[in-house]
CSV table of C-alpha atoms in Angstrom, one decimal:
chain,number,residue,atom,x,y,z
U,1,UNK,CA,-5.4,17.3,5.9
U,2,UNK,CA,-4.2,19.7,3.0
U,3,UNK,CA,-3.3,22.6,5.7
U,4,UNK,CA,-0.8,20.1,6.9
U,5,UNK,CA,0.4,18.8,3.4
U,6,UNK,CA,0.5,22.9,2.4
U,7,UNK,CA,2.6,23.1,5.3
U,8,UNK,CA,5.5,20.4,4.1
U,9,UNK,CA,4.5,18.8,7.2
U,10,UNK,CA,3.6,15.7,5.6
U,11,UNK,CA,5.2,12.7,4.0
U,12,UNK,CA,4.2,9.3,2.2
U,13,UNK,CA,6.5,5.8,3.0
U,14,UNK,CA,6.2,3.1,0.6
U,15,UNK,CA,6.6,0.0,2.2
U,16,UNK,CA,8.3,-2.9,0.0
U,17,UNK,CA,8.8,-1.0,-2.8
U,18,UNK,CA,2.1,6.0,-6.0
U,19,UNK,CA,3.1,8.9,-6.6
U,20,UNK,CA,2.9,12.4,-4.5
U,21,UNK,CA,2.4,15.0,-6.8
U,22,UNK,CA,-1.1,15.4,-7.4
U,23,UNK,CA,-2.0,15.8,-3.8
U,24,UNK,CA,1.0,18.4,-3.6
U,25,UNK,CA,-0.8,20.4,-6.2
U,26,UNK,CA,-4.3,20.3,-4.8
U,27,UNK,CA,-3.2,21.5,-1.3
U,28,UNK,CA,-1.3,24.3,-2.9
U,29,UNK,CA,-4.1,25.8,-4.7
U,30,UNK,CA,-6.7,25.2,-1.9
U,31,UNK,CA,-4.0,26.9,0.6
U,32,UNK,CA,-2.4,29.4,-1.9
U,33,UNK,CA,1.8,28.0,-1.1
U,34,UNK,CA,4.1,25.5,-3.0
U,35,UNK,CA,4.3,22.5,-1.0
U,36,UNK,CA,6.6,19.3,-1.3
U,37,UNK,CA,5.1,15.6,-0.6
U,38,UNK,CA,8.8,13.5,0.3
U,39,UNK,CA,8.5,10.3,-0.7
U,40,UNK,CA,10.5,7.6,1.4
U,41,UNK,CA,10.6,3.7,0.1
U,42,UNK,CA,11.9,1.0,2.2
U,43,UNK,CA,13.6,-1.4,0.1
U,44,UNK,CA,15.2,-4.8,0.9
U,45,UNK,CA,19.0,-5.9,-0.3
U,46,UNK,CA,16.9,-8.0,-3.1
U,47,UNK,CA,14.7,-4.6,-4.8
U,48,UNK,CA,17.0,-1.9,-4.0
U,49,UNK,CA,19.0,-2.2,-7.3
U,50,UNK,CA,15.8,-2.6,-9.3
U,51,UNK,CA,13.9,-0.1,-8.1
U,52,UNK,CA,15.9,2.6,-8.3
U,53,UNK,CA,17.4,1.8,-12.0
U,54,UNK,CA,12.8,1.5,-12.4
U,55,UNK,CA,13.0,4.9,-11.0
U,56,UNK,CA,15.8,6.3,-13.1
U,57,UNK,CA,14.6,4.7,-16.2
U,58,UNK,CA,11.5,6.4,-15.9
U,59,UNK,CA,12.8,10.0,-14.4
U,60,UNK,CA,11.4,9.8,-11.3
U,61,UNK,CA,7.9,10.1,-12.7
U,62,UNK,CA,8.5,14.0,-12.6
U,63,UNK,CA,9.6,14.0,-9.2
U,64,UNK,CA,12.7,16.0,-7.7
U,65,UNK,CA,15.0,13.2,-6.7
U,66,UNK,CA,15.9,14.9,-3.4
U,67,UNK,CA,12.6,13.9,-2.6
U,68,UNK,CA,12.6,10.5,-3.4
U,69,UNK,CA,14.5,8.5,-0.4
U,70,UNK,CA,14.9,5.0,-0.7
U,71,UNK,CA,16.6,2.8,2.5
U,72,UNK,CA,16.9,-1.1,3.1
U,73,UNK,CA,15.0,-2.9,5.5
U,74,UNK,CA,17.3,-5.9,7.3
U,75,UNK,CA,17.6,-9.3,6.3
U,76,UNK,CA,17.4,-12.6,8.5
U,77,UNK,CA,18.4,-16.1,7.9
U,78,UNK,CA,15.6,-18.6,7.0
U,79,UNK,CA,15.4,-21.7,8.7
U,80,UNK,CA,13.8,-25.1,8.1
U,81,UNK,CA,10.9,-26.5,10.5
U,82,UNK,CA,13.3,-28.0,12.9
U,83,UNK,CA,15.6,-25.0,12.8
U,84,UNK,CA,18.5,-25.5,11.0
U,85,UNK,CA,19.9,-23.2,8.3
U,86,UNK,CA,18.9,-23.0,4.9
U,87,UNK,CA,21.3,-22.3,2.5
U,88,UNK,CA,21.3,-20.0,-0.6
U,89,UNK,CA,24.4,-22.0,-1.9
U,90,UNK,CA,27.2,-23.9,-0.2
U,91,UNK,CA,29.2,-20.6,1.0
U,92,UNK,CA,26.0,-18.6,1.5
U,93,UNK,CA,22.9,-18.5,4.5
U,94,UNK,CA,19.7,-18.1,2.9
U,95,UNK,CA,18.4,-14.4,4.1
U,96,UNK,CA,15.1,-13.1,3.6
U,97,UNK,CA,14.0,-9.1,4.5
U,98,UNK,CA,12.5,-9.2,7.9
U,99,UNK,CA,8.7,-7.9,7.4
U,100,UNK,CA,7.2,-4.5,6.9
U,101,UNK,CA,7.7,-4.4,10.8
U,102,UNK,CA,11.1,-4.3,9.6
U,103,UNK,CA,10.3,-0.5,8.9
U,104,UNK,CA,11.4,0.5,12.8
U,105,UNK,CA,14.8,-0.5,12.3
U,106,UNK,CA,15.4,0.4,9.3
U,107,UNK,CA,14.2,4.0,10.1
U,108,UNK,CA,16.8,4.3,12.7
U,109,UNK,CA,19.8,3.0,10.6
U,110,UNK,CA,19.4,5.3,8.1
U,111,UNK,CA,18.3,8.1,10.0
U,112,UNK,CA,15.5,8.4,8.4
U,113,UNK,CA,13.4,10.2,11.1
U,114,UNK,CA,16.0,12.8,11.2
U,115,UNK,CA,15.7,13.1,7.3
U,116,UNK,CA,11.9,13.8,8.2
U,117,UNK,CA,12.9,16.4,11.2
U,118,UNK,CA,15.0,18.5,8.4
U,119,UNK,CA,12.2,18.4,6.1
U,120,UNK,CA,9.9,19.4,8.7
U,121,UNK,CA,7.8,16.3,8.4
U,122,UNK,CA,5.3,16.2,11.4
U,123,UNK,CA,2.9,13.0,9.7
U,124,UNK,CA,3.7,10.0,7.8
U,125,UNK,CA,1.2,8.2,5.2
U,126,UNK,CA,2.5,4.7,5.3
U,127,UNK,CA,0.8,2.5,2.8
U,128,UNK,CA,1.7,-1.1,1.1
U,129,UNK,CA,2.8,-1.7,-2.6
U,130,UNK,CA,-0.2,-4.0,-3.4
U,131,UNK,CA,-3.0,-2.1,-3.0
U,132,UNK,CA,-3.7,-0.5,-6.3
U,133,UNK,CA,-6.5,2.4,-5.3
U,134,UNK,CA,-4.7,3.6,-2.1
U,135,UNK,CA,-4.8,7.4,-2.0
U,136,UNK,CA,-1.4,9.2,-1.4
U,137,UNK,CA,-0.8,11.7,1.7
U,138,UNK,CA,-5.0,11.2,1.6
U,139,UNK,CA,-6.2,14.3,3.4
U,140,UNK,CA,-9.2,13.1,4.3
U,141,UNK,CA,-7.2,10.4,6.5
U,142,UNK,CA,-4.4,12.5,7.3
U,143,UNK,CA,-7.1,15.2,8.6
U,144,UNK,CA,-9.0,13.5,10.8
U,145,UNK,CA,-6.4,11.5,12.2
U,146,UNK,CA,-4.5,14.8,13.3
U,147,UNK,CA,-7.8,16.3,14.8
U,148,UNK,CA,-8.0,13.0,17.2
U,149,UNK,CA,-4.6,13.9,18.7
U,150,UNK,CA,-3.5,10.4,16.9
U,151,UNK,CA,-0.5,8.5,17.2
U,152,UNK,CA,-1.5,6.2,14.7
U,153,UNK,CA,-4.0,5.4,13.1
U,154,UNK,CA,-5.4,2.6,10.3
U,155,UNK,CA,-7.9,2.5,7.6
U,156,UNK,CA,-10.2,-0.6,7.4
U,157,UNK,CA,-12.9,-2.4,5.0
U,158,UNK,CA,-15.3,-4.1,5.6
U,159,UNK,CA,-13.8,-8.3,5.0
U,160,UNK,CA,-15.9,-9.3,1.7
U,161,UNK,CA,-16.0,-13.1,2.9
U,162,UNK,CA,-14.2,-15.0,5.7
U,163,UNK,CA,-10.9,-16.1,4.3
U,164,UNK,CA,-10.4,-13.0,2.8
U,165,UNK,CA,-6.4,-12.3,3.2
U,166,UNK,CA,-6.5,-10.0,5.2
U,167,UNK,CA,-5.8,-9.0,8.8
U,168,UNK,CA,-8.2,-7.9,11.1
U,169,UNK,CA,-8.4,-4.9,13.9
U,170,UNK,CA,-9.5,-5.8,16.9
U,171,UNK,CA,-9.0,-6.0,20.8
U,172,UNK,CA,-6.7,-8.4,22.5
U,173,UNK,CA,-6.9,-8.3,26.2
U,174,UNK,CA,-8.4,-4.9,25.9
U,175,UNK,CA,-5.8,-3.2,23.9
U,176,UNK,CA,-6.3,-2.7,20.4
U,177,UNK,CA,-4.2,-4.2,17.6
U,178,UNK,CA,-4.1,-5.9,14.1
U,179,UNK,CA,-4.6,-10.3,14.1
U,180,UNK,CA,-2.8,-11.2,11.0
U,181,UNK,CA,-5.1,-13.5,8.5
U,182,UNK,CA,-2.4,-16.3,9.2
U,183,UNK,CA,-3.1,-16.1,12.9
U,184,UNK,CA,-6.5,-16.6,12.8
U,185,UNK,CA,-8.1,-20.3,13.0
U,186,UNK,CA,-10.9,-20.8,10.5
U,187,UNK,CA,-13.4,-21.4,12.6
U,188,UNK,CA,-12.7,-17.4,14.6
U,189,UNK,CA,-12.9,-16.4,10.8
U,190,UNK,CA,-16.5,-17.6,10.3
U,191,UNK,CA,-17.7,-16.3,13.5
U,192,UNK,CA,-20.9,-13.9,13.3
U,193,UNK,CA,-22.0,-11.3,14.9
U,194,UNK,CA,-25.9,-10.6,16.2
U,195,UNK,CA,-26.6,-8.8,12.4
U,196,UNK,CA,-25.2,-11.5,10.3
U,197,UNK,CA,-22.6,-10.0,9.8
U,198,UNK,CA,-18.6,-11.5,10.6
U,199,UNK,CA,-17.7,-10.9,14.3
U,200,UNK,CA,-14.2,-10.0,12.9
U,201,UNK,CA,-14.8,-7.9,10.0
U,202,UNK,CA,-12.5,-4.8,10.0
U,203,UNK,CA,-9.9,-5.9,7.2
U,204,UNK,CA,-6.6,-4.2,8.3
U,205,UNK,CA,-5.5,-3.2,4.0
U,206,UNK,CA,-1.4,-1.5,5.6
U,207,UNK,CA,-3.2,1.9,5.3
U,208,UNK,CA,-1.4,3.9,8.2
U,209,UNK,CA,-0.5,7.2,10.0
U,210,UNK,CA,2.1,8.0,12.3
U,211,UNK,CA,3.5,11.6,13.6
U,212,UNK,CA,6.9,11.0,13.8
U,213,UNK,CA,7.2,11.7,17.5
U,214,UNK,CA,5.5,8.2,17.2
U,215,UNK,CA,7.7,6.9,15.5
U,216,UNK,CA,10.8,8.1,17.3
U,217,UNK,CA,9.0,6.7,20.6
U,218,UNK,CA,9.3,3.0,18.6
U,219,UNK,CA,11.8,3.4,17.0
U,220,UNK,CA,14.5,4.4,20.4
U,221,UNK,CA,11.8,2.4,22.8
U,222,UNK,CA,9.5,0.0,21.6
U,223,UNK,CA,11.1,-2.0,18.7
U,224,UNK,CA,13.1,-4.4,20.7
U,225,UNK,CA,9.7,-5.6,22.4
U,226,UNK,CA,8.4,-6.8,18.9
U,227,UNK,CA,8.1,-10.3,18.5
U,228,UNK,CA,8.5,-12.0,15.4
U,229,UNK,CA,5.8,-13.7,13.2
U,230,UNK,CA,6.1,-17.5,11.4
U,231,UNK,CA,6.2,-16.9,7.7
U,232,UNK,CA,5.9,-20.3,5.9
U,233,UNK,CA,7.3,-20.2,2.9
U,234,UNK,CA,9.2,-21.7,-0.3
U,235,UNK,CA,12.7,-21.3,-0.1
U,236,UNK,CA,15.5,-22.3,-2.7
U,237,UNK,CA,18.6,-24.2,-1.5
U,238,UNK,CA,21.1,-26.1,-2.4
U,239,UNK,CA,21.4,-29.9,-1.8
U,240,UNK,CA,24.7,-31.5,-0.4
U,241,UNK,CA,26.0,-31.7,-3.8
U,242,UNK,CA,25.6,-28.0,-4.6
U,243,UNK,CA,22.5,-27.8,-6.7
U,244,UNK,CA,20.0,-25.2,-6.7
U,245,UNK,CA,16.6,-27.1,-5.2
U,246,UNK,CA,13.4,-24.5,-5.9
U,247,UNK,CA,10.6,-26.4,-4.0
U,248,UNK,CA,7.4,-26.7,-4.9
U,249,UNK,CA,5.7,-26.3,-1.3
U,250,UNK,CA,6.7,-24.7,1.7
U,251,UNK,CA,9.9,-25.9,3.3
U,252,UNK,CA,11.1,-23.5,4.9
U,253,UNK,CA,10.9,-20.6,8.0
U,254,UNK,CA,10.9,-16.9,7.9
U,255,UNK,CA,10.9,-14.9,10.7
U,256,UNK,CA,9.0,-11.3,10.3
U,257,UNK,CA,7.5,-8.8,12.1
U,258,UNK,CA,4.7,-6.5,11.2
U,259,UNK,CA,4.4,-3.2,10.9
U,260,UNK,CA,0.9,-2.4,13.0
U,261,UNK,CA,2.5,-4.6,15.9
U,262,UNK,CA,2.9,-1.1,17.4
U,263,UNK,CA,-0.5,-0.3,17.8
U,264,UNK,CA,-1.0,-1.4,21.3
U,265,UNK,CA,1.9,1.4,22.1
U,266,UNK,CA,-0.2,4.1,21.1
U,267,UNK,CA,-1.7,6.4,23.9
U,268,UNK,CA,-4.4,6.7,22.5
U,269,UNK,CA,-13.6,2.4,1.7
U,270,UNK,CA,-13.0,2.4,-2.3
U,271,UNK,CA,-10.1,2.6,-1.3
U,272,UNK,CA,-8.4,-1.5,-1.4
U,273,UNK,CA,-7.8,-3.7,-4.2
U,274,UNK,CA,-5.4,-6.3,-3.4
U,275,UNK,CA,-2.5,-7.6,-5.7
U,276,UNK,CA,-1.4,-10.8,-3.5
U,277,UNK,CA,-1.4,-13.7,-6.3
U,278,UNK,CA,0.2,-14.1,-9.7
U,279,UNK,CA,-1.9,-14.7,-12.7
U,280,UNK,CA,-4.5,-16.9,-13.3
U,281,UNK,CA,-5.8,-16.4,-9.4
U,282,UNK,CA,-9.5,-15.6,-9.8
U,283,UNK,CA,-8.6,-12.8,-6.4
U,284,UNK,CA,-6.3,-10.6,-5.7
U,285,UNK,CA,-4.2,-11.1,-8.5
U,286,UNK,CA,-2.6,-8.1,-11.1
U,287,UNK,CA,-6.0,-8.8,-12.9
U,288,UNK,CA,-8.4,-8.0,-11.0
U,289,UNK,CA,-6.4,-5.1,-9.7
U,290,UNK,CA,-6.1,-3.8,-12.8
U,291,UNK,CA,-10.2,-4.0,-13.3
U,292,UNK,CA,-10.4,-2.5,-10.2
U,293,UNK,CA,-8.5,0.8,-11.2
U,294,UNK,CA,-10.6,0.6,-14.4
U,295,UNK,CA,-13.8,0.5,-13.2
U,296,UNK,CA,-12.8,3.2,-11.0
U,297,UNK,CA,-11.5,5.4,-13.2
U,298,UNK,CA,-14.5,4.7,-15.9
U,299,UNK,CA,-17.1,6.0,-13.1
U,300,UNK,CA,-15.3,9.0,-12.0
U,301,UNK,CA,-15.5,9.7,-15.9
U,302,UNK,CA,-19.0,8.8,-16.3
U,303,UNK,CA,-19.6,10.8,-13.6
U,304,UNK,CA,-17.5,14.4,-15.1
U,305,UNK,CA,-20.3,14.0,-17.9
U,306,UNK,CA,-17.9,11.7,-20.3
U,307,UNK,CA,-20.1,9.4,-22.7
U,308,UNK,CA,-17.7,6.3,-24.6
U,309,UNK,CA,-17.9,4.8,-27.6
U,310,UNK,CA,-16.8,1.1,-28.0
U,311,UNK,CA,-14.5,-0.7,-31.3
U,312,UNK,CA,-17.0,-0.2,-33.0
U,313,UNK,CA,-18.6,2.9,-32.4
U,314,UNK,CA,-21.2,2.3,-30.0
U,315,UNK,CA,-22.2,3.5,-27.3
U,316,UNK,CA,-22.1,0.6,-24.4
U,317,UNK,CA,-25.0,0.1,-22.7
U,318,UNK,CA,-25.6,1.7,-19.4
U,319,UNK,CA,-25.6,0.0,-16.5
U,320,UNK,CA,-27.1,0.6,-12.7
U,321,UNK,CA,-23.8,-0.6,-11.6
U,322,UNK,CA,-20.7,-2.6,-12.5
U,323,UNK,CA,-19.9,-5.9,-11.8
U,324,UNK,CA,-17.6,-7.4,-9.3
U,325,UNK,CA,-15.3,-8.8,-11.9
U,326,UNK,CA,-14.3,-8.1,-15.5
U,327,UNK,CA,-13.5,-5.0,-17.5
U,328,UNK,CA,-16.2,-1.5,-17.7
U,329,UNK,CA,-18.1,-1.3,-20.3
U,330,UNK,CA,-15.3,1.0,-21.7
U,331,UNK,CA,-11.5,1.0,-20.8
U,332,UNK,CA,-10.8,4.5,-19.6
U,333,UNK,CA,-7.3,5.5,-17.7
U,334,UNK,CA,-7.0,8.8,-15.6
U,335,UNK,CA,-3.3,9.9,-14.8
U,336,UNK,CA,-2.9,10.8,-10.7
U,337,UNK,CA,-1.5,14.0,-12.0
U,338,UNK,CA,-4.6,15.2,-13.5
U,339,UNK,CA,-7.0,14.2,-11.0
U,340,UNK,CA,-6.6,12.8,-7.6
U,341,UNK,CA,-10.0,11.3,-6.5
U,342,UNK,CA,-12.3,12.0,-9.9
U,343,UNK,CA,-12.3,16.2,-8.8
U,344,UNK,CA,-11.6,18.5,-11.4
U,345,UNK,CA,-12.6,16.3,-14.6
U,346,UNK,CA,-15.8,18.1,-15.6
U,347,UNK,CA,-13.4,20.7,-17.8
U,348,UNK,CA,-11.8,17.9,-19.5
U,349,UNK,CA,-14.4,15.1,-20.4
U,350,UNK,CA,-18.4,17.0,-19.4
U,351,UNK,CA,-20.2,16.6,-22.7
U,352,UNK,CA,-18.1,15.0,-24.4
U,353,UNK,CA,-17.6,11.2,-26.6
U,354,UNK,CA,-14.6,9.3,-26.5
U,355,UNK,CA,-13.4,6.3,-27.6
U,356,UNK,CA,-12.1,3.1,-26.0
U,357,UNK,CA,-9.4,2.8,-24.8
U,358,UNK,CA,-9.2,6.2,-23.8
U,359,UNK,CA,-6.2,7.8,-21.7
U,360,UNK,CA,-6.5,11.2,-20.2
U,361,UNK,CA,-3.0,12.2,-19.3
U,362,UNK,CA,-1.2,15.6,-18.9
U,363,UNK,CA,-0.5,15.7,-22.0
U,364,UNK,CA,-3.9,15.2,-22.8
U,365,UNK,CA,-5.3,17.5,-19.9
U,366,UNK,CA,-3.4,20.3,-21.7
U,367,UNK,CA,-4.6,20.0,-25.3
């Protein structure tokens, strides 16, 4: 996985909008060159504007911008349950971006594969924007995926209970592909294997890899054979005398497809936090992402050799293992650009005390 990122053959794709530059050094000092990580985010009409002002407000997070590439995804019309248009206002058709299977499309009308061909981009790290602890361009991933002779490839995790969120891989008719949790009937959820264990447990987290040959196959062959999924969802409209109408439960219809639909074209776990709910949701919500990155980040310190002091100055007790919820004893953040996966921490925090909050940044790293 880092010969191929040393090689510039290797690029991440953000879908609905991490950061690429760690990785890019770690590859160049285990394979001696300079290497470049492009980073492409697919967009929809709605973030384009605000994500790349987010972007430009915040210099590109130290990136070159000729390696940042964002493109739109396409819209379609959303419908009510007995099909009629809904409309945004009186002149306007409701539109709503069609799904992260959307991706296909949009690579072909902005030429994005042919971006990738320039750059010399053999392998693409797709990865969702609501997973908080996905690794970058991971090279373990990335690696073994290439030694398979892969097409494409997915990470999984084991479902924690049976209405998790998530979709699940399995085989349909023999051919392997990804049931979305919305698909699935309760009662198939709660089915369990001879162990105990769920009979569909491989939670698919939007963790993917695709050469690009791959994806010019879809793109030029298989995209048009997608079918679309059922989103139910709230959507505004105006009523017949021209107000804006915000429901408050699902009224309307809109039409996605998904991006590991292309699975079955194929020839051949700390590592998921979900961010799917807005505050107070006891799951999945910017919450318990954020504890999630914590308690991460507090264990790959504890394990550098970093003791932490609390407010007031003592040391929290130590503990066989966190808990599932709730902050670490101490609040420590790690920048991506100083360490990747918890390697090379021992020079900065072995032996010694700090106190909480503590941030170790590059600015930090280089004091």
């Amino acid at each position: 996985g880092f010969r191929q990122i040393a090689l510039n053959k290797v690029a991440v794709l953000l879908l609905a909008g991490g950061q690429g530059r760690r990785v890019e050094q770690l590859a160049g000092e285990r394979h001696g060159t300079c290497c470049t990580v492009p980073w492409y985010v697919m967009t929809s009409e709605f973030t384009l504007g605000p994500t790349a002002e987010f972007f430009r407000e915040h210099d590109f997070f130290h990136l070159d911008p000729a390696n940042v590439v964002m493109f739109e995804q396409r819209l379609l019309p959303a419908v009510t349950f007995d099909g009629k248009v809904i409309l945004e206002r009186k002149d306007k058709v409701a539109m709503a971006p069609d799904g992260n299977g959307g991706l296909y499309c949009a690579l072909e009308d902005h030429k994005i594969l042919e971006d990738m061909e320039r750059r010399g981009v053999e392998f693409v790290h797709v990865y969702c924007v609501d997973n908080i602890l996905v690794r970058l361009a991971d090279p373990v991933f990335i690696g073994f995926c290439v030694l398979q002779g892969a097409d494409c490839g997915a990470k999984v995790v084991e479902k924690a209970y049976p209405e998790e969120p998530v979709g699940v891989v399995c085989q349909v008719d023999g051919v392997p592909q990804v049931v979305e949790y919305s698909e699935i009937s309760p009662d198939t959820a709660q089915l369990r294997a001879s162990d105990g264990g769920l009979l569909y447990n491989a939670g698919n987290i939007c963790n993917h890899f695709f050469t690009r040959g791959f994806l010019k196959a879809v793109t030029r062959e298989f995209e048009p054979l997608l079918k679309p999924h059922v989103a139910v969802k709230k959507v505004p409209y105006v009523d017949e005398e021209g107000n804006l109408i915000k429901p408050l439960k699902p009224n309307g219809i809109k039409m996605e497809k998904f991006v590991f639909d292309v699975f079955r074209f194929a020839k051949r776990e700390e590592e998921f936090s979900p961010l799917k709910n807005a505050e107070p949701a006891d799951r999945d919500s910017p919450r318990t992402s954020r504890q999630a990155l914590l308690a991460q980040h507090y264990r790959w310190a504890l394990q550098a050799g970093a003791r932490f002091l609390d407010a007031h100055g003592a040391w929290p007790p130590e503990l066989p293992s966190l808990p599932p919820n709730g902050d670490p004893p101490a609040i420590c953040e790690i920048s991506p650009l100083v360490s990747y996966s918890g390697e090379g921490l021992e020079v900065y925090l072995q032996g010694r005390e700090f106190q909480s909050p503590f941030i170790l940044d590059e600015d930090q790293a280089r004091e």
